[in-house]
Coordinates of C-alpha atoms and ligand atoms in Angstrom, one line a residue:
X1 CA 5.4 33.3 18.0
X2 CA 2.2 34.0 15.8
X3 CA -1.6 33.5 17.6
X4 CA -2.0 30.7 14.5
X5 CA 1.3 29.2 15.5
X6 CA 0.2 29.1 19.2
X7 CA -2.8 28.0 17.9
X8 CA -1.1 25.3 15.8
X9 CA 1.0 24.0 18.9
X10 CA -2.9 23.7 20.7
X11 CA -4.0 21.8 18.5
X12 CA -1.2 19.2 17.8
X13 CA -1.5 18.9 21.8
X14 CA -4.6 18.0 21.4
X15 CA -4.7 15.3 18.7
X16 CA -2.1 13.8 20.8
X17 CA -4.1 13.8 24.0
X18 CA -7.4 12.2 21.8
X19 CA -5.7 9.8 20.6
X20 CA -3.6 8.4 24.4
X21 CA -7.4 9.1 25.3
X22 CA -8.6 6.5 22.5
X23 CA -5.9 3.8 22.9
X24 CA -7.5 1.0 24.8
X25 CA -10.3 1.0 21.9
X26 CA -7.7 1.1 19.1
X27 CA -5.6 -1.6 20.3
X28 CA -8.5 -3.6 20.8
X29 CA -9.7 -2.7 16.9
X30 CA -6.2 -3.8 15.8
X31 CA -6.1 -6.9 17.4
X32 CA -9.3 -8.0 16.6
X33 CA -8.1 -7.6 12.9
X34 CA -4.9 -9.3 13.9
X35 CA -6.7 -12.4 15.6
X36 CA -8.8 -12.8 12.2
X37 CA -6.7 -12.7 9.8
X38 CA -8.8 -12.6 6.2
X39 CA -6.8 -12.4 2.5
X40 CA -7.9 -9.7 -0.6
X41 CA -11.5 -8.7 -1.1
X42 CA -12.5 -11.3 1.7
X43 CA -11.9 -8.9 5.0
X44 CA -15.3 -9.4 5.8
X45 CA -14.8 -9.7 9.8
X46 CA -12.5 -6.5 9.5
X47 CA -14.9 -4.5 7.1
X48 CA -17.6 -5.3 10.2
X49 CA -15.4 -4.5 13.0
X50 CA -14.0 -0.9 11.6
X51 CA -17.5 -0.1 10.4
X52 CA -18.6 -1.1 13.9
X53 CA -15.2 1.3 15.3
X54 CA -16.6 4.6 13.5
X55 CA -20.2 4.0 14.0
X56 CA -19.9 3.6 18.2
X57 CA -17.6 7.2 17.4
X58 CA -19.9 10.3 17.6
X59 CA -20.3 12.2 14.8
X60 CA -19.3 9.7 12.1
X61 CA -21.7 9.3 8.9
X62 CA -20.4 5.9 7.8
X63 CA -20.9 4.0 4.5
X64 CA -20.3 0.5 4.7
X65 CA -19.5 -2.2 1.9
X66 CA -18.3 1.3 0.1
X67 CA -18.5 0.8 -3.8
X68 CA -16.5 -2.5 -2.9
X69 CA -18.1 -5.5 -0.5
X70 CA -15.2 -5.0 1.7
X71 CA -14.0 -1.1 1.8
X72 CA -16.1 1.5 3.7
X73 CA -15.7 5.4 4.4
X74 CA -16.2 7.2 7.5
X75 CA -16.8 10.9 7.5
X76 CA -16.7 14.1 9.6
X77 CA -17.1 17.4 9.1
X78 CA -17.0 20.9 10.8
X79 CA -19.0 23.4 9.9
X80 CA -18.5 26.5 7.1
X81 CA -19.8 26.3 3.4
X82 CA -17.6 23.3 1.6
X83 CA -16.4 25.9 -0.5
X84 CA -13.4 26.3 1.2
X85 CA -13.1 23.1 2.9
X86 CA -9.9 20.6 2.8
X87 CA -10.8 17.5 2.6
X88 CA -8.1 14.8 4.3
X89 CA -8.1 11.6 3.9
X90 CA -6.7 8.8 6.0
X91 CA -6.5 5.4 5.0
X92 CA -6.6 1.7 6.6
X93 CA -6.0 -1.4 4.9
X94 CA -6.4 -4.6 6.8
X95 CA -5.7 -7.5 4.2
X96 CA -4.2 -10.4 5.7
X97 CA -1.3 -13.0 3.5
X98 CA -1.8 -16.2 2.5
X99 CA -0.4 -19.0 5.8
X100 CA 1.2 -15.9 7.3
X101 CA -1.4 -13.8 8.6
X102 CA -0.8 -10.4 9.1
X103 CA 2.6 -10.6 8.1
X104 CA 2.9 -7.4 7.0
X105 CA 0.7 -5.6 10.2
X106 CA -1.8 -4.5 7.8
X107 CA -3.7 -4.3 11.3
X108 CA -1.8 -1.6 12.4
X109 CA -2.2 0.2 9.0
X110 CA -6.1 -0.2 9.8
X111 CA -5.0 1.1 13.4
X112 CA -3.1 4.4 12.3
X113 CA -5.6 5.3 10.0
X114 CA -8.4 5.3 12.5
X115 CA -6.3 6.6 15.4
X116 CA -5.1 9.9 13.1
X117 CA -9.0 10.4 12.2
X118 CA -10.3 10.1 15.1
X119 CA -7.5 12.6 16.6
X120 CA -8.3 15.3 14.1
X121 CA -11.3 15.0 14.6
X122 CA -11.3 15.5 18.1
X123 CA -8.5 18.4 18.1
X124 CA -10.9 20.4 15.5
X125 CA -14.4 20.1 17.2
X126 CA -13.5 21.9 20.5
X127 CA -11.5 24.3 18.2
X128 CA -12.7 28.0 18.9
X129 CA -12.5 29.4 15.4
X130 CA -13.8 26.9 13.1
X131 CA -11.7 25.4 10.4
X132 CA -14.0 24.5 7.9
X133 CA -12.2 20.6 6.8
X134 CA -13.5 17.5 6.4
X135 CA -11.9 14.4 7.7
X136 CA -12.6 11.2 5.2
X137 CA -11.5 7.1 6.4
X138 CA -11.5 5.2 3.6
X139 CA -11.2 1.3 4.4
X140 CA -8.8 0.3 1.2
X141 CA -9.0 -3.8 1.1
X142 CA -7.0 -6.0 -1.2
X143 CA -3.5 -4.0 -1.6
X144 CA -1.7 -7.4 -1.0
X145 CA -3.5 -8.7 -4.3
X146 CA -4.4 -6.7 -7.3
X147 CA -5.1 -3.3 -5.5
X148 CA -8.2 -2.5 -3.7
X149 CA -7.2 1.1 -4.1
X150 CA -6.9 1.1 -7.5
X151 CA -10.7 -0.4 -7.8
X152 CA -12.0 2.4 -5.7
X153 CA -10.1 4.9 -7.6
X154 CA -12.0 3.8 -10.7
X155 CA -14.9 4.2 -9.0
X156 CA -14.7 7.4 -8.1
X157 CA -13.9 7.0 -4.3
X158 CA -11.4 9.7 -4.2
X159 CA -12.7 12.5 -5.6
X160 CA -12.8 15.6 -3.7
X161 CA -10.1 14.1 -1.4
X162 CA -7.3 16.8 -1.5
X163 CA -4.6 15.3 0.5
X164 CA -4.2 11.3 1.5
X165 CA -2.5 10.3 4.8
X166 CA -1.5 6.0 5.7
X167 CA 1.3 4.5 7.6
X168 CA 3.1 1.6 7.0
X169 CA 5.0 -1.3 9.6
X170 CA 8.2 -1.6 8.9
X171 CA 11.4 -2.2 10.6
X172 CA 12.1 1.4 10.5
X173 CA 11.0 4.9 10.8
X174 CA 11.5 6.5 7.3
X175 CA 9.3 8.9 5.7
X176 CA 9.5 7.0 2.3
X177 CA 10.9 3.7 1.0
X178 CA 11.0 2.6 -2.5
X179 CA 7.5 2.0 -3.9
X180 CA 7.4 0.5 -7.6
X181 CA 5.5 0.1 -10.2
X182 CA 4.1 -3.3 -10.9
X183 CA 2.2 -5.8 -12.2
X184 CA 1.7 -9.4 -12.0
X185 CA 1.0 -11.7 -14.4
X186 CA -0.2 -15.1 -15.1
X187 CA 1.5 -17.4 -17.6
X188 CA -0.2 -20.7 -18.3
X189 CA 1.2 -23.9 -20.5
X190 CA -0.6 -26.4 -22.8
X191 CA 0.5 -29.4 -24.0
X192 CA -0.5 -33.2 -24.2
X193 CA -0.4 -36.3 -21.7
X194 CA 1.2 -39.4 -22.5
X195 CA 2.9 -42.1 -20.3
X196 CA 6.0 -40.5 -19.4
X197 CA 7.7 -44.2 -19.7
X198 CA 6.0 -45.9 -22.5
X199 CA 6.0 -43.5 -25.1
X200 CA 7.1 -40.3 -23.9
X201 CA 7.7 -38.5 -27.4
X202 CA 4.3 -38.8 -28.1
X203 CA 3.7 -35.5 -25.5
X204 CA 4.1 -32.6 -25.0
X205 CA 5.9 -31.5 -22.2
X206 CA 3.9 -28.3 -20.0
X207 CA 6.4 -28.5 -17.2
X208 CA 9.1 -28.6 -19.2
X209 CA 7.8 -24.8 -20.5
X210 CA 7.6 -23.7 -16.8
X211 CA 10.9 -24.7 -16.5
X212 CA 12.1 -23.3 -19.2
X213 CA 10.0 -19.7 -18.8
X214 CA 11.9 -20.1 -15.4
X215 CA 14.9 -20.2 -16.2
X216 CA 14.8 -17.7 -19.3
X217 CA 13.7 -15.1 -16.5
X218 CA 16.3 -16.0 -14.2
X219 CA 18.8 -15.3 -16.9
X220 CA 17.1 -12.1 -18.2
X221 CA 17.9 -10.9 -15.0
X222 CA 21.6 -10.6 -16.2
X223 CA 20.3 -8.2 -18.6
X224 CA 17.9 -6.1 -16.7
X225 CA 18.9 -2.8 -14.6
X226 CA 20.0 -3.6 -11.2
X227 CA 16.2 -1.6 -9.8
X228 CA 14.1 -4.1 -11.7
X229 CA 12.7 -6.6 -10.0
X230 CA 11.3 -10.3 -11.4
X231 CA 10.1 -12.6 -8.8
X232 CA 7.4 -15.8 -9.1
X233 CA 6.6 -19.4 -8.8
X234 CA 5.1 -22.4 -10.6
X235 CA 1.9 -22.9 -9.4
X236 CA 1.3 -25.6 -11.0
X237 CA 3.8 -28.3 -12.3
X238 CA 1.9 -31.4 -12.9
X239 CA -0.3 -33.9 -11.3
X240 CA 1.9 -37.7 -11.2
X241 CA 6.0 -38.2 -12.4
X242 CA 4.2 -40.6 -15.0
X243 CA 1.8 -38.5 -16.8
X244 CA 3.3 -36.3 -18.8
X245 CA 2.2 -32.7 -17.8
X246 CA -0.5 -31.2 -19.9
X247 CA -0.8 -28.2 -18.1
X248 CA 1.1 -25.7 -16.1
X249 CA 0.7 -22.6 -14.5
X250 CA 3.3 -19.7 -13.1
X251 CA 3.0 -16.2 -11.2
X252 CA 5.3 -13.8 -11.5
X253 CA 5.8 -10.1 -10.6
X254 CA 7.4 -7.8 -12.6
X255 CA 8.6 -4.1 -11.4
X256 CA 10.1 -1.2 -12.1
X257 CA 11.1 2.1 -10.0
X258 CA 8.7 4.0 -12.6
X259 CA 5.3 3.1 -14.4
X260 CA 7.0 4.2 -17.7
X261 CA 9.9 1.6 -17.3
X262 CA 7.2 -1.3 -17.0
X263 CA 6.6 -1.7 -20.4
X264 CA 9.9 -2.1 -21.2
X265 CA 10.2 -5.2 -19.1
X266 CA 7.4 -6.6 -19.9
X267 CA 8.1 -7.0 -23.1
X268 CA 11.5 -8.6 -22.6
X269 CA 9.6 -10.8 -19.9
X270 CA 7.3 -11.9 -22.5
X271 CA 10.1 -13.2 -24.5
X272 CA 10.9 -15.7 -22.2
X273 CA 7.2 -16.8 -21.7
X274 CA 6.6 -17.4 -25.3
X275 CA 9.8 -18.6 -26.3
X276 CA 9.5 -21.6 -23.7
X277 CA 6.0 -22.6 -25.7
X278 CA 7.9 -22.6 -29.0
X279 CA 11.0 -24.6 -27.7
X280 CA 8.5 -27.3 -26.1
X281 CA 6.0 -27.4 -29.0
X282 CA 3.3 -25.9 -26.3
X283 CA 0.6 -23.6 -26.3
X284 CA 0.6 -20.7 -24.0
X285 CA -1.3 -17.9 -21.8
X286 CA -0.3 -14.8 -20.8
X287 CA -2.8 -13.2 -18.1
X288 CA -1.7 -10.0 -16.7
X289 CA -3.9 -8.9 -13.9
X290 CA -6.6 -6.3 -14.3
X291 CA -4.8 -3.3 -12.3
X292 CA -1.8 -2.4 -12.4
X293 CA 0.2 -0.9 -9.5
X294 CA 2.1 2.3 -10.1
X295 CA 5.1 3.9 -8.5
X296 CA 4.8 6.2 -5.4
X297 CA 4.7 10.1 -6.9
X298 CA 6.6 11.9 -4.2
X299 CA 5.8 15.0 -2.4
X300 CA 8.8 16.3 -0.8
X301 CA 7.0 18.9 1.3
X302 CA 4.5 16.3 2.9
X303 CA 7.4 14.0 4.0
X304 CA 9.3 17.1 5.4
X305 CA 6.3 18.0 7.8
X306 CA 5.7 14.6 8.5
X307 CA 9.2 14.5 9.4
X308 CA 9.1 17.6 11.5
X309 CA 6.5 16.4 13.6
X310 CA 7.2 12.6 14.0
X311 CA 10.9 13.5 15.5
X312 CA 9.2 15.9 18.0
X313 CA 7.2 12.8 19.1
X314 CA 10.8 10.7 18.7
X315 CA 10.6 8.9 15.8
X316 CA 14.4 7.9 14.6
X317 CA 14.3 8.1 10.8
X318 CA 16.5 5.7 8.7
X319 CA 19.3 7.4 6.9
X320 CA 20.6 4.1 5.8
X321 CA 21.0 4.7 2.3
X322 CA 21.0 0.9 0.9
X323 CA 17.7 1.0 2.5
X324 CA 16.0 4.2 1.4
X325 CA 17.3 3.8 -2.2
X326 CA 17.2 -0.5 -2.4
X327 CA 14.7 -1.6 0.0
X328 CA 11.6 -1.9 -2.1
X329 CA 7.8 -2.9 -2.7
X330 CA 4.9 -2.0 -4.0
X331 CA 1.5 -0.4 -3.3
X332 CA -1.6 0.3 -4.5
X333 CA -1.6 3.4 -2.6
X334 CA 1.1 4.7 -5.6
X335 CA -1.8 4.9 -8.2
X336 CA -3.6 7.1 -5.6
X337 CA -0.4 9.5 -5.3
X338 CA -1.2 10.1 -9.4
X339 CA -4.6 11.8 -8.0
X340 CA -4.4 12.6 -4.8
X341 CA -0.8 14.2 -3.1
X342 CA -0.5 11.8 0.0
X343 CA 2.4 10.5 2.2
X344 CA 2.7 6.6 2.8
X345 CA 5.6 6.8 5.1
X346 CA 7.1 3.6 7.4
X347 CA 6.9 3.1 11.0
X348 CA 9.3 0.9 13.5
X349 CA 7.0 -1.6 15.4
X350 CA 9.3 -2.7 18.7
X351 CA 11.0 -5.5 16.2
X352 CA 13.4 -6.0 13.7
X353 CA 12.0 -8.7 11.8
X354 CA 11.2 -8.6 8.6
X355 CA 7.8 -8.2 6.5
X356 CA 6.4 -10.6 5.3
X357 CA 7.8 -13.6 8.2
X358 CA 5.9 -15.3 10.9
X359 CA 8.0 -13.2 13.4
X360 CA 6.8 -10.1 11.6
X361 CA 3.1 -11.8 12.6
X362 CA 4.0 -11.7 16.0
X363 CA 5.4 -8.6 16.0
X364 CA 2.3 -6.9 14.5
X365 CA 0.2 -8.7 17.0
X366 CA 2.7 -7.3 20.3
X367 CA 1.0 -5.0 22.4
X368 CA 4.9 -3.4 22.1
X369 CA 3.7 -2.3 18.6
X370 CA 1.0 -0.3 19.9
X371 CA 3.0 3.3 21.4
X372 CA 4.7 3.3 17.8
X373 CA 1.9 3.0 15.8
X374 CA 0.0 5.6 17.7
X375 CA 2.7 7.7 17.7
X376 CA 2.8 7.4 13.8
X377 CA -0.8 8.1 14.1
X378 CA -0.2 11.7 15.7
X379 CA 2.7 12.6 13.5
X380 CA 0.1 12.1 10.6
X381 CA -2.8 13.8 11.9
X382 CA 0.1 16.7 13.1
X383 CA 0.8 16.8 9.2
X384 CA -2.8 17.4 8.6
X385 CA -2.8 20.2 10.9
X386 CA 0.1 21.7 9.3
X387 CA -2.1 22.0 6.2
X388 CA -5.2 23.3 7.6
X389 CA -3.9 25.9 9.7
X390 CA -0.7 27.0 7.3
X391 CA -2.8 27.4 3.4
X392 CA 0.9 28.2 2.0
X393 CA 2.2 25.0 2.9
X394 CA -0.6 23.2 1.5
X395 CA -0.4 25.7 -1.8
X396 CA 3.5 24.4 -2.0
X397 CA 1.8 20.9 -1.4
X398 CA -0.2 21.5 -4.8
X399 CA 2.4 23.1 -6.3
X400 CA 5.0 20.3 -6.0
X401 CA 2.3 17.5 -6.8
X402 CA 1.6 19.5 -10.0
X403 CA 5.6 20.0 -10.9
X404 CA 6.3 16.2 -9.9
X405 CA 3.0 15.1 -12.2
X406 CA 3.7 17.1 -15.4
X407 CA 7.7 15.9 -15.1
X408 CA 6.4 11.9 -14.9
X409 CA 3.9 12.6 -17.7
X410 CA 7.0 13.7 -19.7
X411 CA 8.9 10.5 -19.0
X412 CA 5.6 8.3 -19.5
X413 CA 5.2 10.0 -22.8
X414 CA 9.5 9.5 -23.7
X415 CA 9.5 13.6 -23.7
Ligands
LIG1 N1 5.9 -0.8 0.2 C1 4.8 -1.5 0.8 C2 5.0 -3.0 0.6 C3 3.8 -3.7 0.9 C4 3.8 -5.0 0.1 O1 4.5 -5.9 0.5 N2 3.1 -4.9 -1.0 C5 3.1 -6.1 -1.9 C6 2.1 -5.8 -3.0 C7 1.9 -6.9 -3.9 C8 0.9 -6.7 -4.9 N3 0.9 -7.7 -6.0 C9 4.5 -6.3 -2.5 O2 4.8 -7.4 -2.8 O3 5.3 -5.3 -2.6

């Protein structure tokens, strides 16, 4: 065995240590987050509380309300000129859902992300020889809405990040799921009141639209390839059975396994939207919202250290095909993976319920949750280390991100 291996094995050790050393103050940072749960852009309480986490941590320069009121970063760094130092980035999110809470452990996102950084960190400042990196939290809100990410992306907020690390409950280990592309969209009616008894054919019917947009999506799906996904509600159907509805108001999501397949979707999608208006006599709306969320761009060399380390620590990856290749969702974290190679892999919890339930709540919010979550915490920051202390696996890293970039651009562009 090589002195960097040995000194690679020290390390890991090490981050695994901090972080059993740290776990009474993460748990109690994850279910703070947990007990107050707060929806998209308003994670005020959870902003506070990790900004409170990082700045009670030696050694942290933080930056709170971060280009967005409720994102932050917390960074550290060694010593050494920046020329050749790796930046790593590990991310939290801690958005809650609407009458659910933290349905989808978000909390424990927030949790692995500070737990890994906090590791590193503490594995590389007792390190003899210096490696020059710096570690970089950012506090991503919003990824349950229209992508907190994807704002702080356009602001600039990644740059200089070389390599991007977060977690994700599930009800599995796996070291990637399905991530689409996506993007919702609003679609509103407008037609005219009348007495729905007295002289009905004097309106115009808005609800008969959203029934009618409903239902031509529901058959479209006959037509669509079995990966595509469209899913929504009416929001809005009307305000008394004897007032004709004037106005009306749906949400949908529509997705596709790839960004360049979106397009073609939404165009058949709109079909249905306007052709409801024309069959009714109606006006309509269609609002799509201002980011779109794009498809995970893989790195097969990140998940396969990942991999490595988190069975060392026992984590029992999936092989279950129908859910690696069916099981889907989206992120903002894929429009990240466009500029920055990262991992978002999944993590069992203690549970088998499902995202997105009230048992999922409680499941996020079991103290069971909290050995898997660190332990996803320490296979991430192990990943880091593979990077820092082996430059050929991170030059295969860049290597892959470039080959996997260039060969999406060529299907974006119909090459
Ligand atoms: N693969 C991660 C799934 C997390 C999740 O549920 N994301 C939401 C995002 C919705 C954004 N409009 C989803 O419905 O997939």
């Amino acid at each position: 065995m090589t002195d960097n291996e040995e000194r690679l094995i020290e390390l890991k050790d090490r981050v695994c240590r901090s972080i059993d050393e740290t776990r009474e103050k993460l748990h109690r940072l994850s279910q703070d987050i947990w007990s107050c749960p707060e929806l998209a852009y308003q994670e005020t309480e959870a902003h506070d509380r990790l900004v409170a986490f990082f700045t009670h941590e030696h050694g942290w320069t933080v930056d709170s309300h971060f280009k967005l009121e409720t994102a932050f970063r917390a960074t550290w760094r060694t010593g050494g000129d920046s020329e050749g130092t790796m930046n790593v980035g590990f991310l939290c999110e801690y958005d809650a859902l609407p009458g659910i809470g933290h349905a989808c452990g978000h909390n424990l996102i927030a949790e692995v992300g500070a737990a890994a950084a906090v590791g590193l960190k503490a594995a590389l400042e007792g390190a003899q020889e210096g490696v020059p990196v710096q570690v970089t939290v950012l506090g991503t809100p919003a990824e349950e809405d229209v992508g907190g990410k994807i704002d702080l992306l356009k602001e600039g907020a990644f740059k200089g990040i070389d390599v991007v690390f977060m977690a994700h409950p599930s009800k599995e280990d796996a070291t990637y799921l399905p991530c689409v592309a996506e993007h919702d969209v609003t679609i509103k009616y407008h037609g005219k009141t009348t007495h729905a008894s007295s002289y009905p054919w004097r309106g115009v019917n808005a609800l008969d639209a959203a029934v009618l947009c409903y239902n031509n999506l529901s058959v479209l799906r006959q037509q669509m390839r079995p990966d595509w996904r469209v899913h929504g509600i009416i929001k809005h159907g009307g305000l008394k059975p004897n007032i004709i509805p004037d106005y009306t108001e749906l949400e949908y999501y529509l997705r596709t396994p790839t960004r360049a397949e979106l397009p073609v979707l939404k165009e058949k999608a709109e079909r249905c939207f306007r052709s409801a208006a024309v069959a009714t006599g109606c006006t309509v709306e269609v609002e799509y919202a201002r980011n779109q969320l794009d498809n995970i761009l893989r790195v097969a060399e990140l998940e396969r250290l990942f991999e490595r380390n988190g069975k060392t620590l026992g984590m029992d990856f999936t092989t279950d095909e129908d859910v690696l290749r069916n099981e889907s969702g989206s992120t903002d974290f894929g429009n990240v993976t466009f500029a920055v190679p990262g991992i978002h892999p999944y993590f069992y919890i203690g549970s088998n319920a499902l995202n997105h339930t009230p048992e999922y709540t409680v499941a996020a919010g079991d103290e069971k949750a909290q050995f898997f979550t660190l332990r996803t915490a320490k296979a991430l920051a192990m990943t880091a280390l593979d990077l820092l202390l082996q430059p050929e696996a991170m030059q295969r890293v860049m290597q892959e991100f470039t080959e996997v970039k260039l060969k999406d651009d060529k299907m974006s562009n119909g090459v």
